[in-house]
CSV table of N, CA and C in Angstrom, one decimal:
chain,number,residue,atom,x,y,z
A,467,UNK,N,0.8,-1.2,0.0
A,467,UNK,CA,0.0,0.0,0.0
A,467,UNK,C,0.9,1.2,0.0
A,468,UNK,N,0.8,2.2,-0.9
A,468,UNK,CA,1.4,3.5,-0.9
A,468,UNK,C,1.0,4.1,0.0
A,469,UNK,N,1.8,5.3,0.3
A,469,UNK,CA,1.9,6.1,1.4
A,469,UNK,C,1.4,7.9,0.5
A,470,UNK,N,0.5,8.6,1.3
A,470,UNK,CA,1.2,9.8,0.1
A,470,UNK,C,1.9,10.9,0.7
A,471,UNK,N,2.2,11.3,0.3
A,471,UNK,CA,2.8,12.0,1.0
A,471,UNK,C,2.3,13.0,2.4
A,472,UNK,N,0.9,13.8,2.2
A,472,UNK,CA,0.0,14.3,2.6
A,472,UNK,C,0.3,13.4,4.2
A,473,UNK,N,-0.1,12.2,4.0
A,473,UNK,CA,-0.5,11.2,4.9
A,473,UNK,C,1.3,11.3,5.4
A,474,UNK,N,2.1,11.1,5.1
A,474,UNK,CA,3.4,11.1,5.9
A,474,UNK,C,3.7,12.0,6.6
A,475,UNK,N,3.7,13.4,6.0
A,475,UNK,CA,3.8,14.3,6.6
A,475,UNK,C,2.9,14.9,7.8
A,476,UNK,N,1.5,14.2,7.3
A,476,UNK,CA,0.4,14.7,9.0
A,476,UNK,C,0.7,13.6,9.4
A,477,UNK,N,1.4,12.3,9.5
A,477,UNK,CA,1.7,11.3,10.6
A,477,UNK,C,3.3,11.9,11.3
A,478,UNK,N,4.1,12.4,10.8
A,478,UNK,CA,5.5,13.0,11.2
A,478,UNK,C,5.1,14.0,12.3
A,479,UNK,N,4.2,15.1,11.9
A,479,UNK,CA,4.2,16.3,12.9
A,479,UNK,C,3.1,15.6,13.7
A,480,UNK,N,2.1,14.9,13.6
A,480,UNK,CA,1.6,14.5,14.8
A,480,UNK,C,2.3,13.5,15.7
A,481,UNK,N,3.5,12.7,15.6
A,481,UNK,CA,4.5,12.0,16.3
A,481,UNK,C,5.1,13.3,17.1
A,482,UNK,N,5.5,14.1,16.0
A,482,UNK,CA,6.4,15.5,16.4
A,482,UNK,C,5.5,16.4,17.8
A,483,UNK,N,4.3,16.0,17.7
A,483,UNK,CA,3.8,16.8,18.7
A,483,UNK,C,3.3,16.2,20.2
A,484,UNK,N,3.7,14.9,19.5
A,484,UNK,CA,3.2,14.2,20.6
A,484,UNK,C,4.8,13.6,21.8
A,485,UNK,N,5.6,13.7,20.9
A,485,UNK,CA,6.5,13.6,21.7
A,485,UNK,C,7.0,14.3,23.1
A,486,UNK,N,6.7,15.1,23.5
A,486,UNK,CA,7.1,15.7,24.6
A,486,UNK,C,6.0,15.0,25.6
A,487,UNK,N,5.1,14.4,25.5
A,487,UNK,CA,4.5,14.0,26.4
A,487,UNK,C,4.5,12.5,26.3
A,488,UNK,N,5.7,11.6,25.9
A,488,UNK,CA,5.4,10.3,26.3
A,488,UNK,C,7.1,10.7,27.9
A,489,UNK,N,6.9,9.5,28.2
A,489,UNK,CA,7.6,9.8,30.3
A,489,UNK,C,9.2,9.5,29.3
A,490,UNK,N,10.1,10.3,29.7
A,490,UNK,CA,11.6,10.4,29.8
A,490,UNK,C,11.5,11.2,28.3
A,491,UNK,N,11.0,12.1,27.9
A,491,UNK,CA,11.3,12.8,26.9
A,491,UNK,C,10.8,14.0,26.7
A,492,UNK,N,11.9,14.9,27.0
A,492,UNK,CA,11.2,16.7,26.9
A,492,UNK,C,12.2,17.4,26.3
A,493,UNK,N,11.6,18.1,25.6
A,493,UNK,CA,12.4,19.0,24.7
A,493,UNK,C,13.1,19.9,25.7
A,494,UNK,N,14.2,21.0,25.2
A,494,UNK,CA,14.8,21.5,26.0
A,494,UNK,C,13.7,23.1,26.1
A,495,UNK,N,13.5,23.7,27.4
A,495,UNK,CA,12.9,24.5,28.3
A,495,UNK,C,13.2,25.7,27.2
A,496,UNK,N,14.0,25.7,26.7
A,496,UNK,CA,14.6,27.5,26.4
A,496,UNK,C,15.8,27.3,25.1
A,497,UNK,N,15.2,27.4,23.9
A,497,UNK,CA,16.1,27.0,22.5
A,497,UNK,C,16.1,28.8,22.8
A,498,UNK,N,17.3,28.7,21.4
A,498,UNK,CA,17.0,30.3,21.1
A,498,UNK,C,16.5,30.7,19.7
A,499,UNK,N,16.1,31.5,19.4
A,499,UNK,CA,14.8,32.1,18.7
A,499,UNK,C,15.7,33.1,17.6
A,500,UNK,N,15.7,33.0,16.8
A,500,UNK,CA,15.7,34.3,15.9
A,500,UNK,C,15.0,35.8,16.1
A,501,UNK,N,15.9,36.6,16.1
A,501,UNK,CA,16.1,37.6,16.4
A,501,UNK,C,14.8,38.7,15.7
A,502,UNK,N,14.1,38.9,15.7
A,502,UNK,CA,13.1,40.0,15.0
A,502,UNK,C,13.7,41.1,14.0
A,503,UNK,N,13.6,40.7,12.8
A,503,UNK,CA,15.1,41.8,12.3
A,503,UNK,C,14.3,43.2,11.8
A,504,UNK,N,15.4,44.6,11.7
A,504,UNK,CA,15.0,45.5,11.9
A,504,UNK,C,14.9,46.0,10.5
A,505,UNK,N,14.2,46.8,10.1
A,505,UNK,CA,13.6,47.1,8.4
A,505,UNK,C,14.5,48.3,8.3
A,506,UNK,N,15.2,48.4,6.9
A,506,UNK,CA,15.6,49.2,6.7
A,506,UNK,C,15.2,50.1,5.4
A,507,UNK,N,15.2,50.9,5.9
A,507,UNK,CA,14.3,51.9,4.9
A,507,UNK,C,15.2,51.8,3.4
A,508,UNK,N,14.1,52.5,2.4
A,508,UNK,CA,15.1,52.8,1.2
A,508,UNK,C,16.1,54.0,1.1
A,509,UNK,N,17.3,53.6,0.9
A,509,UNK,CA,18.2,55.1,0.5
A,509,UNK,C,19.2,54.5,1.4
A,510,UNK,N,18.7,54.0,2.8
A,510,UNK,CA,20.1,53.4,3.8
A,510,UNK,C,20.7,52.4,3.3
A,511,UNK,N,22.3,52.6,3.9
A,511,UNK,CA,23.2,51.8,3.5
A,511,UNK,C,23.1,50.0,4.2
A,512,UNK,N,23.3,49.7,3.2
A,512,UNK,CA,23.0,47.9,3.6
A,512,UNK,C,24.3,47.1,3.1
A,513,UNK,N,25.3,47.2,4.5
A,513,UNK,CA,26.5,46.8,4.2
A,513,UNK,C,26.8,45.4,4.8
A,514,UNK,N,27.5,44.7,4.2
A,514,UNK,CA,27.9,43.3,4.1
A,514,UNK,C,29.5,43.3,5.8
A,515,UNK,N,29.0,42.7,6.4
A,515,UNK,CA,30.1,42.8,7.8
A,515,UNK,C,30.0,41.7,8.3
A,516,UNK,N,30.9,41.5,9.4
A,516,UNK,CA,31.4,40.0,10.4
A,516,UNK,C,29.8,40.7,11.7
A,517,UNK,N,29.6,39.4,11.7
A,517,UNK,CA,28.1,39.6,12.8
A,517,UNK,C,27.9,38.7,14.0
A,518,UNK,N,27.5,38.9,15.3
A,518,UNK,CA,26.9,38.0,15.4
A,518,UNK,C,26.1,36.6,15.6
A,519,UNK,N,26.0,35.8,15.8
A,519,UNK,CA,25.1,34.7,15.0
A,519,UNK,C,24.3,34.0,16.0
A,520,UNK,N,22.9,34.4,15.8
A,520,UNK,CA,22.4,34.2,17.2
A,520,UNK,C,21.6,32.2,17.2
A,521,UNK,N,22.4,31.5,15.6
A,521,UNK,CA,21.8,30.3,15.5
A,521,UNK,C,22.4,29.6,16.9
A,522,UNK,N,23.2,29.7,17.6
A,522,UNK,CA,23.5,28.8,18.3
A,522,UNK,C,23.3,29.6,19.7
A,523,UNK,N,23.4,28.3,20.9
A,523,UNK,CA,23.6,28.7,22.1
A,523,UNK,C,24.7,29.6,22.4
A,524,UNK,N,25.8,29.5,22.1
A,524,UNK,CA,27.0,29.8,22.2
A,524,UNK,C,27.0,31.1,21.5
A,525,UNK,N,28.0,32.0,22.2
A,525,UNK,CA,28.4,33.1,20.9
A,525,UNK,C,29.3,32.7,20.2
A,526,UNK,N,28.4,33.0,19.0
A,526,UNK,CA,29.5,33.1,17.7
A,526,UNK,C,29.6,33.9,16.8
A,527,UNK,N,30.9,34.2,16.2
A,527,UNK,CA,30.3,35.4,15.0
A,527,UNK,C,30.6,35.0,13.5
A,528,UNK,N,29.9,35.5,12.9
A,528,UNK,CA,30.1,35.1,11.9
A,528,UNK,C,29.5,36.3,10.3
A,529,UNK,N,29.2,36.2,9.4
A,529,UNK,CA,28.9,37.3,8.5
A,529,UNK,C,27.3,37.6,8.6
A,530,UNK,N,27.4,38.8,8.0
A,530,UNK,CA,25.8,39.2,7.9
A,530,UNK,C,26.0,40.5,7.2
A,531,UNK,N,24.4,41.2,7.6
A,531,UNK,CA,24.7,42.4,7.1
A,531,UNK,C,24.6,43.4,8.3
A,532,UNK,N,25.1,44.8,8.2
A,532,UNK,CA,24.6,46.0,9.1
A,532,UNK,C,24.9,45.1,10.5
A,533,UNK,N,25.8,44.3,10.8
A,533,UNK,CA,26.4,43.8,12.0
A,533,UNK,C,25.7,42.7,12.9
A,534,UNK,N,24.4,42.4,12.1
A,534,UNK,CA,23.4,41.4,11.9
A,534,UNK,C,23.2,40.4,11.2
A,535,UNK,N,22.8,39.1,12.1
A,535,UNK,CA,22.3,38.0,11.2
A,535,UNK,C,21.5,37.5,12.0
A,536,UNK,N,20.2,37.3,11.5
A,536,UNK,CA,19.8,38.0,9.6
A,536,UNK,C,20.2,39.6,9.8
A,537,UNK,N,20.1,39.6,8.6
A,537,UNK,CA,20.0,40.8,8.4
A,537,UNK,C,19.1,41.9,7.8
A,538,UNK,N,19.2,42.9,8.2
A,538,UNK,CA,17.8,43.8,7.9
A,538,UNK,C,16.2,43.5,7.1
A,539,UNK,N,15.0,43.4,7.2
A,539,UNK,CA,14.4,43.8,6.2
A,539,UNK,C,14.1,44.7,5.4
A,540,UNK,N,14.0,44.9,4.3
A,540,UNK,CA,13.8,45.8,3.5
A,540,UNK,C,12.1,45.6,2.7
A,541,UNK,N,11.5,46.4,2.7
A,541,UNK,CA,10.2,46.5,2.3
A,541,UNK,C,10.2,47.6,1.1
A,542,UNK,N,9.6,47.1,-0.1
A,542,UNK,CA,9.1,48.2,-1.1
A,542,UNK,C,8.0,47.7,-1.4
A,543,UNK,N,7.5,48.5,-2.1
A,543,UNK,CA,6.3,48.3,-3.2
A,543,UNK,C,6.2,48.3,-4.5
A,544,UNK,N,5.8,47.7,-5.1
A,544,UNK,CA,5.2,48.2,-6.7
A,544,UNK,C,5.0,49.5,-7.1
A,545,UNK,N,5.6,49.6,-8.2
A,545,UNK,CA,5.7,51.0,-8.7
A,545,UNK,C,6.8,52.3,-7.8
A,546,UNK,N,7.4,51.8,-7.0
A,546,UNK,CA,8.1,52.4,-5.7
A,546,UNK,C,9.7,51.9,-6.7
A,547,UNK,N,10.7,52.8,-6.5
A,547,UNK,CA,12.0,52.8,-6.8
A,547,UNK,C,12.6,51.9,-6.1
A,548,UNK,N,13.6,51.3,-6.3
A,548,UNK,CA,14.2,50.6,-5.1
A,548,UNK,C,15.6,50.9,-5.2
A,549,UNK,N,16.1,51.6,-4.4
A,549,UNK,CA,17.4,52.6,-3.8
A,549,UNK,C,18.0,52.5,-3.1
A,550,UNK,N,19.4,51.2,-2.6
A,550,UNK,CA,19.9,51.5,-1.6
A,550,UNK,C,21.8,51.3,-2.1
A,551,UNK,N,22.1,52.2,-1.1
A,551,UNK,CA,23.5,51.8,-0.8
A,551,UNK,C,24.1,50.6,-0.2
A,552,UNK,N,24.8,50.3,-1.3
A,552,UNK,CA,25.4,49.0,-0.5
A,552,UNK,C,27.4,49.0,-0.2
A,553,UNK,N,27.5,48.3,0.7
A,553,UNK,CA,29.1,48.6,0.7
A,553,UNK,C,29.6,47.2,1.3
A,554,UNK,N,30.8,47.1,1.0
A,554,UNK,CA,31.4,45.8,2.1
A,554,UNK,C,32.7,46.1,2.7
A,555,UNK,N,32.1,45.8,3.9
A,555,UNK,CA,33.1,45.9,5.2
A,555,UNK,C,33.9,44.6,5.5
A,556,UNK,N,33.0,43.8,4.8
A,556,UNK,CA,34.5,42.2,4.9
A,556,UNK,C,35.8,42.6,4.1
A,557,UNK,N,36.6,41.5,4.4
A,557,UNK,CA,38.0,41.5,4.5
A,557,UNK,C,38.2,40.8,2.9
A,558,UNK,N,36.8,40.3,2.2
A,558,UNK,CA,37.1,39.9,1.2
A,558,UNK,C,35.7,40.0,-0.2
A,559,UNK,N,35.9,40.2,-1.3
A,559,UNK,CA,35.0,40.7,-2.0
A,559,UNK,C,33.7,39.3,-2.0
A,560,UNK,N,32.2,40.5,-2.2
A,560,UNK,CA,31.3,39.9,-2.5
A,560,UNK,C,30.4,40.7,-3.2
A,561,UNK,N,29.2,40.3,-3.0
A,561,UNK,CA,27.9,40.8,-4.2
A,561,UNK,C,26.6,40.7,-3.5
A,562,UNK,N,26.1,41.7,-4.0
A,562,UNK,CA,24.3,41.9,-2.9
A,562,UNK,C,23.1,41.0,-4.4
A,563,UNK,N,22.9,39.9,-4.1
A,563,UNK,CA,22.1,39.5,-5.3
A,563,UNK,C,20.8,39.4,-4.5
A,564,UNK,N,20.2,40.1,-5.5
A,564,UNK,CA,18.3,40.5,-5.0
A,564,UNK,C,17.7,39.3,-5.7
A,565,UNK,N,17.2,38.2,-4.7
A,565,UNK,CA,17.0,37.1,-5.4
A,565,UNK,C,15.7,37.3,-5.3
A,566,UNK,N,14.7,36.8,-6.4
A,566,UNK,CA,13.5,37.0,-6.8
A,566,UNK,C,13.3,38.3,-7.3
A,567,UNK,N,13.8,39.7,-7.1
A,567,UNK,CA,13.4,40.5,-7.4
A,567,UNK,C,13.8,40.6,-9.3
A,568,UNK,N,12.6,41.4,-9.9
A,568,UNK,CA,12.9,41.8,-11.1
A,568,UNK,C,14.1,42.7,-11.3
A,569,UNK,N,14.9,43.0,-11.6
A,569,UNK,CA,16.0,44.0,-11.7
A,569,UNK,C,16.8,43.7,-12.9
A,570,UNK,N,17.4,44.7,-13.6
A,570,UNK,CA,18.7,44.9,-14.4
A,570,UNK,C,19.7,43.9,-14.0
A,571,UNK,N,20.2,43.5,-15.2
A,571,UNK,CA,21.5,42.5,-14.6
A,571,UNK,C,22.8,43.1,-13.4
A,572,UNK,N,22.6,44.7,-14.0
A,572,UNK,CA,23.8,45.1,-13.6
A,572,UNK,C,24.1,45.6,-12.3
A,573,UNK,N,22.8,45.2,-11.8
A,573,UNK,CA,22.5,45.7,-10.5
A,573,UNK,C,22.0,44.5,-9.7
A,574,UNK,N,21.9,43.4,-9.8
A,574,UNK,CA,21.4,42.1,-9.4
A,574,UNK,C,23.0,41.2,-8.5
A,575,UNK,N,23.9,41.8,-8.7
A,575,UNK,CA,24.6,41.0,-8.0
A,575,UNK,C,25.7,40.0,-8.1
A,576,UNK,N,25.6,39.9,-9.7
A,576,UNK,CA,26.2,38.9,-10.3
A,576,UNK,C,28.0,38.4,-10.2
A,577,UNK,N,28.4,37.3,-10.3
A,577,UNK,CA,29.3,37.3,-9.6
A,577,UNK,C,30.8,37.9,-10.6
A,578,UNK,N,30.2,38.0,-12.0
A,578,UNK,CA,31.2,38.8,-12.6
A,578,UNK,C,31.5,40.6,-12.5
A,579,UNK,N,30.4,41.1,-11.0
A,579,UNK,CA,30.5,42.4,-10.2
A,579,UNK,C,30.7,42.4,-9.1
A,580,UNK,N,31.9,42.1,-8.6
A,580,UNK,CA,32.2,41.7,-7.6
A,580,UNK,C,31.8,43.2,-6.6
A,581,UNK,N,31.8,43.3,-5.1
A,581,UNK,CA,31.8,44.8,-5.2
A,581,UNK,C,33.3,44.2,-3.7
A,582,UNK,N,34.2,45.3,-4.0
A,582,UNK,CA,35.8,44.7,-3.3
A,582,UNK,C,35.7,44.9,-2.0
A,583,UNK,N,36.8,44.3,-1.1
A,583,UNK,CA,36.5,45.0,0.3
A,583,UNK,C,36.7,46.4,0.6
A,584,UNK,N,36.2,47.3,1.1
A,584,UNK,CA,35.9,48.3,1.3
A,584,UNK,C,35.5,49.6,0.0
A,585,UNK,N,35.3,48.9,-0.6
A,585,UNK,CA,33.8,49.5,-1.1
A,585,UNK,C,32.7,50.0,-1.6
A,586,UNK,N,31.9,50.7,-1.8
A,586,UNK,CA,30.3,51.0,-1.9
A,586,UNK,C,29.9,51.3,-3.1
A,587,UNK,N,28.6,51.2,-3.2
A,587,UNK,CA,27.8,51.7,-4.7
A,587,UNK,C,26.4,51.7,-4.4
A,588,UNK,N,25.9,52.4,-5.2
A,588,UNK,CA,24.4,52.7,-4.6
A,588,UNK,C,23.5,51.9,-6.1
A,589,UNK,N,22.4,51.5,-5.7
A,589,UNK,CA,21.7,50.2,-6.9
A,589,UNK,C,20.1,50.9,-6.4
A,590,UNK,N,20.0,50.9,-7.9
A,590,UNK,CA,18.2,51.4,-7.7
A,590,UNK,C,17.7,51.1,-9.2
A,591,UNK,N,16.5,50.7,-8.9
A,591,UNK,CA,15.7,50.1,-10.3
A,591,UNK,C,14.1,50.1,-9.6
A,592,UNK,N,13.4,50.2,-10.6
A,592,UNK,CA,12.0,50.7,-10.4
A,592,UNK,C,11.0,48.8,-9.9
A,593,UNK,N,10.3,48.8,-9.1
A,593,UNK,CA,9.8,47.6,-8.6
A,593,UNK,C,8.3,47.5,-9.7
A,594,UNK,N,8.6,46.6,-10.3
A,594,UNK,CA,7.3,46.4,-11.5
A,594,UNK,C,6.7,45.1,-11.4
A,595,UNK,N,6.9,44.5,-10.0
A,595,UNK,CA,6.3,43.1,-9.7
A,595,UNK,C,4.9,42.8,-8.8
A,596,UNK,N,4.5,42.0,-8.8
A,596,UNK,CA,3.3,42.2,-7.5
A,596,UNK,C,4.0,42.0,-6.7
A,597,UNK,N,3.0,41.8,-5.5
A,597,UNK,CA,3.8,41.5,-4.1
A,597,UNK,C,4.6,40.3,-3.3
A,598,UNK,N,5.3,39.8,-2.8
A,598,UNK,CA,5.7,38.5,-2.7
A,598,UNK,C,6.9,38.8,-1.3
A,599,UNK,N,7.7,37.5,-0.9
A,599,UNK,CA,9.1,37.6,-0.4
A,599,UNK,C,10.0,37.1,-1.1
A,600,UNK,N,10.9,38.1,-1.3
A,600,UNK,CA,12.1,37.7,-1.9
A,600,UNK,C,13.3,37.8,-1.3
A,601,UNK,N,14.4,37.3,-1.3
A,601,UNK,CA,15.9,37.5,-0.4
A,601,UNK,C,17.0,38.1,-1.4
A,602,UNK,N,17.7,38.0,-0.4
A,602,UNK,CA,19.0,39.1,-0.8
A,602,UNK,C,19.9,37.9,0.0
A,603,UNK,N,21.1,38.0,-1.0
A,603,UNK,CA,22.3,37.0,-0.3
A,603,UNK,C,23.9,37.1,-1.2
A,604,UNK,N,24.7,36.8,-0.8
A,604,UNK,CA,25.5,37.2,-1.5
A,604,UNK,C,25.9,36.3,-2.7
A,605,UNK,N,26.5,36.5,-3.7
A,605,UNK,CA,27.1,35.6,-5.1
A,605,UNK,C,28.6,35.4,-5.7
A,606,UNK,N,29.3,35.7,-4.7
A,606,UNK,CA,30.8,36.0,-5.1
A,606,UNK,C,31.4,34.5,-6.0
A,607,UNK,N,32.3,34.6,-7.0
A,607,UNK,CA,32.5,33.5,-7.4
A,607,UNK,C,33.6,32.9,-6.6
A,608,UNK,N,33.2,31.4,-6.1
A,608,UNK,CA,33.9,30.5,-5.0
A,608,UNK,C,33.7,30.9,-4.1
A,609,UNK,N,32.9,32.1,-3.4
A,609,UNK,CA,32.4,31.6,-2.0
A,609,UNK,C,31.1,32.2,-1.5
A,610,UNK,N,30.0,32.2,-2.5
A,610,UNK,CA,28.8,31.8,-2.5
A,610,UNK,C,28.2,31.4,-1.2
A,611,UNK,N,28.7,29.7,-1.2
A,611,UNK,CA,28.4,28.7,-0.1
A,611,UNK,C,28.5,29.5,1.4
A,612,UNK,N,30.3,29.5,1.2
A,612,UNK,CA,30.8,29.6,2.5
A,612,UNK,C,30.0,31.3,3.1
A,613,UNK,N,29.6,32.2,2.3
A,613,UNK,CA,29.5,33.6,3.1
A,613,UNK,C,28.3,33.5,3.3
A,614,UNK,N,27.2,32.3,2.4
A,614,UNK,CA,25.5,32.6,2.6
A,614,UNK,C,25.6,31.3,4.4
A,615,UNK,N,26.6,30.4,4.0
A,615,UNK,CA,26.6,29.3,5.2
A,615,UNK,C,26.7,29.8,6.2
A,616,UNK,N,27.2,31.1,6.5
A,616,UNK,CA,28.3,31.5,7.4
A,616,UNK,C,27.2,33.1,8.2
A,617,UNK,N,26.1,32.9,7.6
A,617,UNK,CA,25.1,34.4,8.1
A,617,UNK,C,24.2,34.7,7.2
A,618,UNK,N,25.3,35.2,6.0
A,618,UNK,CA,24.4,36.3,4.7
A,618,UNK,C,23.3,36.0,4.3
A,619,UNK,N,22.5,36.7,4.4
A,619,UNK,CA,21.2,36.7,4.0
A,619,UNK,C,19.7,37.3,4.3
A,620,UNK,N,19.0,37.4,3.8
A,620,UNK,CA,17.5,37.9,4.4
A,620,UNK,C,16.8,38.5,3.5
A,621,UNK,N,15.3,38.9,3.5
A,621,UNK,CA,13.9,38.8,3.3
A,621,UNK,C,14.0,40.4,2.6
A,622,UNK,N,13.3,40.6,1.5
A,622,UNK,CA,13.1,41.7,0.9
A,622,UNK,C,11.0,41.4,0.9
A,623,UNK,N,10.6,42.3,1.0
A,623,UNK,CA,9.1,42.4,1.2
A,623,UNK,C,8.4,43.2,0.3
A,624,UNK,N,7.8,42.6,-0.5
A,624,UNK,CA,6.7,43.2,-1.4
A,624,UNK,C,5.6,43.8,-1.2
């Protein structure tokens, strides 16, 4: 008899919820939470830096943006410009790529525009999409992985 998937998945999270109440098993009291991140308007600078990283118990730092991970939201609208300064404060070059958003190549992040360590350029193109979430994360060629693994990233808002 097949399984579908529907059916695996509402048998998974109903195990998943029932588990803290069979005897010798309790989740831990106090995990830590993601941080509520702070919106940054259009025109402010949205720079790439060492942050940080509230995924673990432990402190640790590691990259983000504006000294944050995650980092900032940014909110626009339709028919609204989208305008900000971007800069990098790491030790090694990367790229702000607006993932999902409509944009110009040349402003998208691409990894043959590197932007160098220390410094800036301002990126604006008109928002002609409906509404949605899209992210922002870095695209440097060969370390992609390592800077989005390591913090980079977060939520653009339609």
């Amino acid at each position: 008899m097949a399984v579908s998937r529907r059916a695996a998945v509402t048998g998974l999270v109903a195990l998943g919820l029932g588990l803290p109440a069979i005897r010798g098993l309790a989740l831990p009291a106090s995990r830590p939470w993601l941080p509520r991140p702070v919106e940054l308007a259009s025109g402010e600078i949205l720079a790439a830096s060492r942050a940080r990283l509230p995924f673990t118990a432990a402190e640790s730092r590691g990259y983000g943006y504006n000294q944050t991970s995650p980092g900032p939201l940014i909110r626009v609208r339709k028919g609204e410009e989208f305008r900000i300064r971007i800069a990098n404060h790491l030790n090694e070059e990367t790229t702000f790529h607006w993932h999902g958003l409509i944009c110009p190549t040349e402003a998208d992040g691409q990894p043959q525009n590197p932007v160098l360590p220390g410094e800036s350029a301002e990126v604006a193109f008109p928002i002609l999409q409906r509404a949605g979430l899209s992210w922002y994360h870095p695209h440097p060629h060969g370390a992609t992985a390592k800077q989005a693994w390591h913090g980079m990233g977060w939520a653009v808002s339609l």
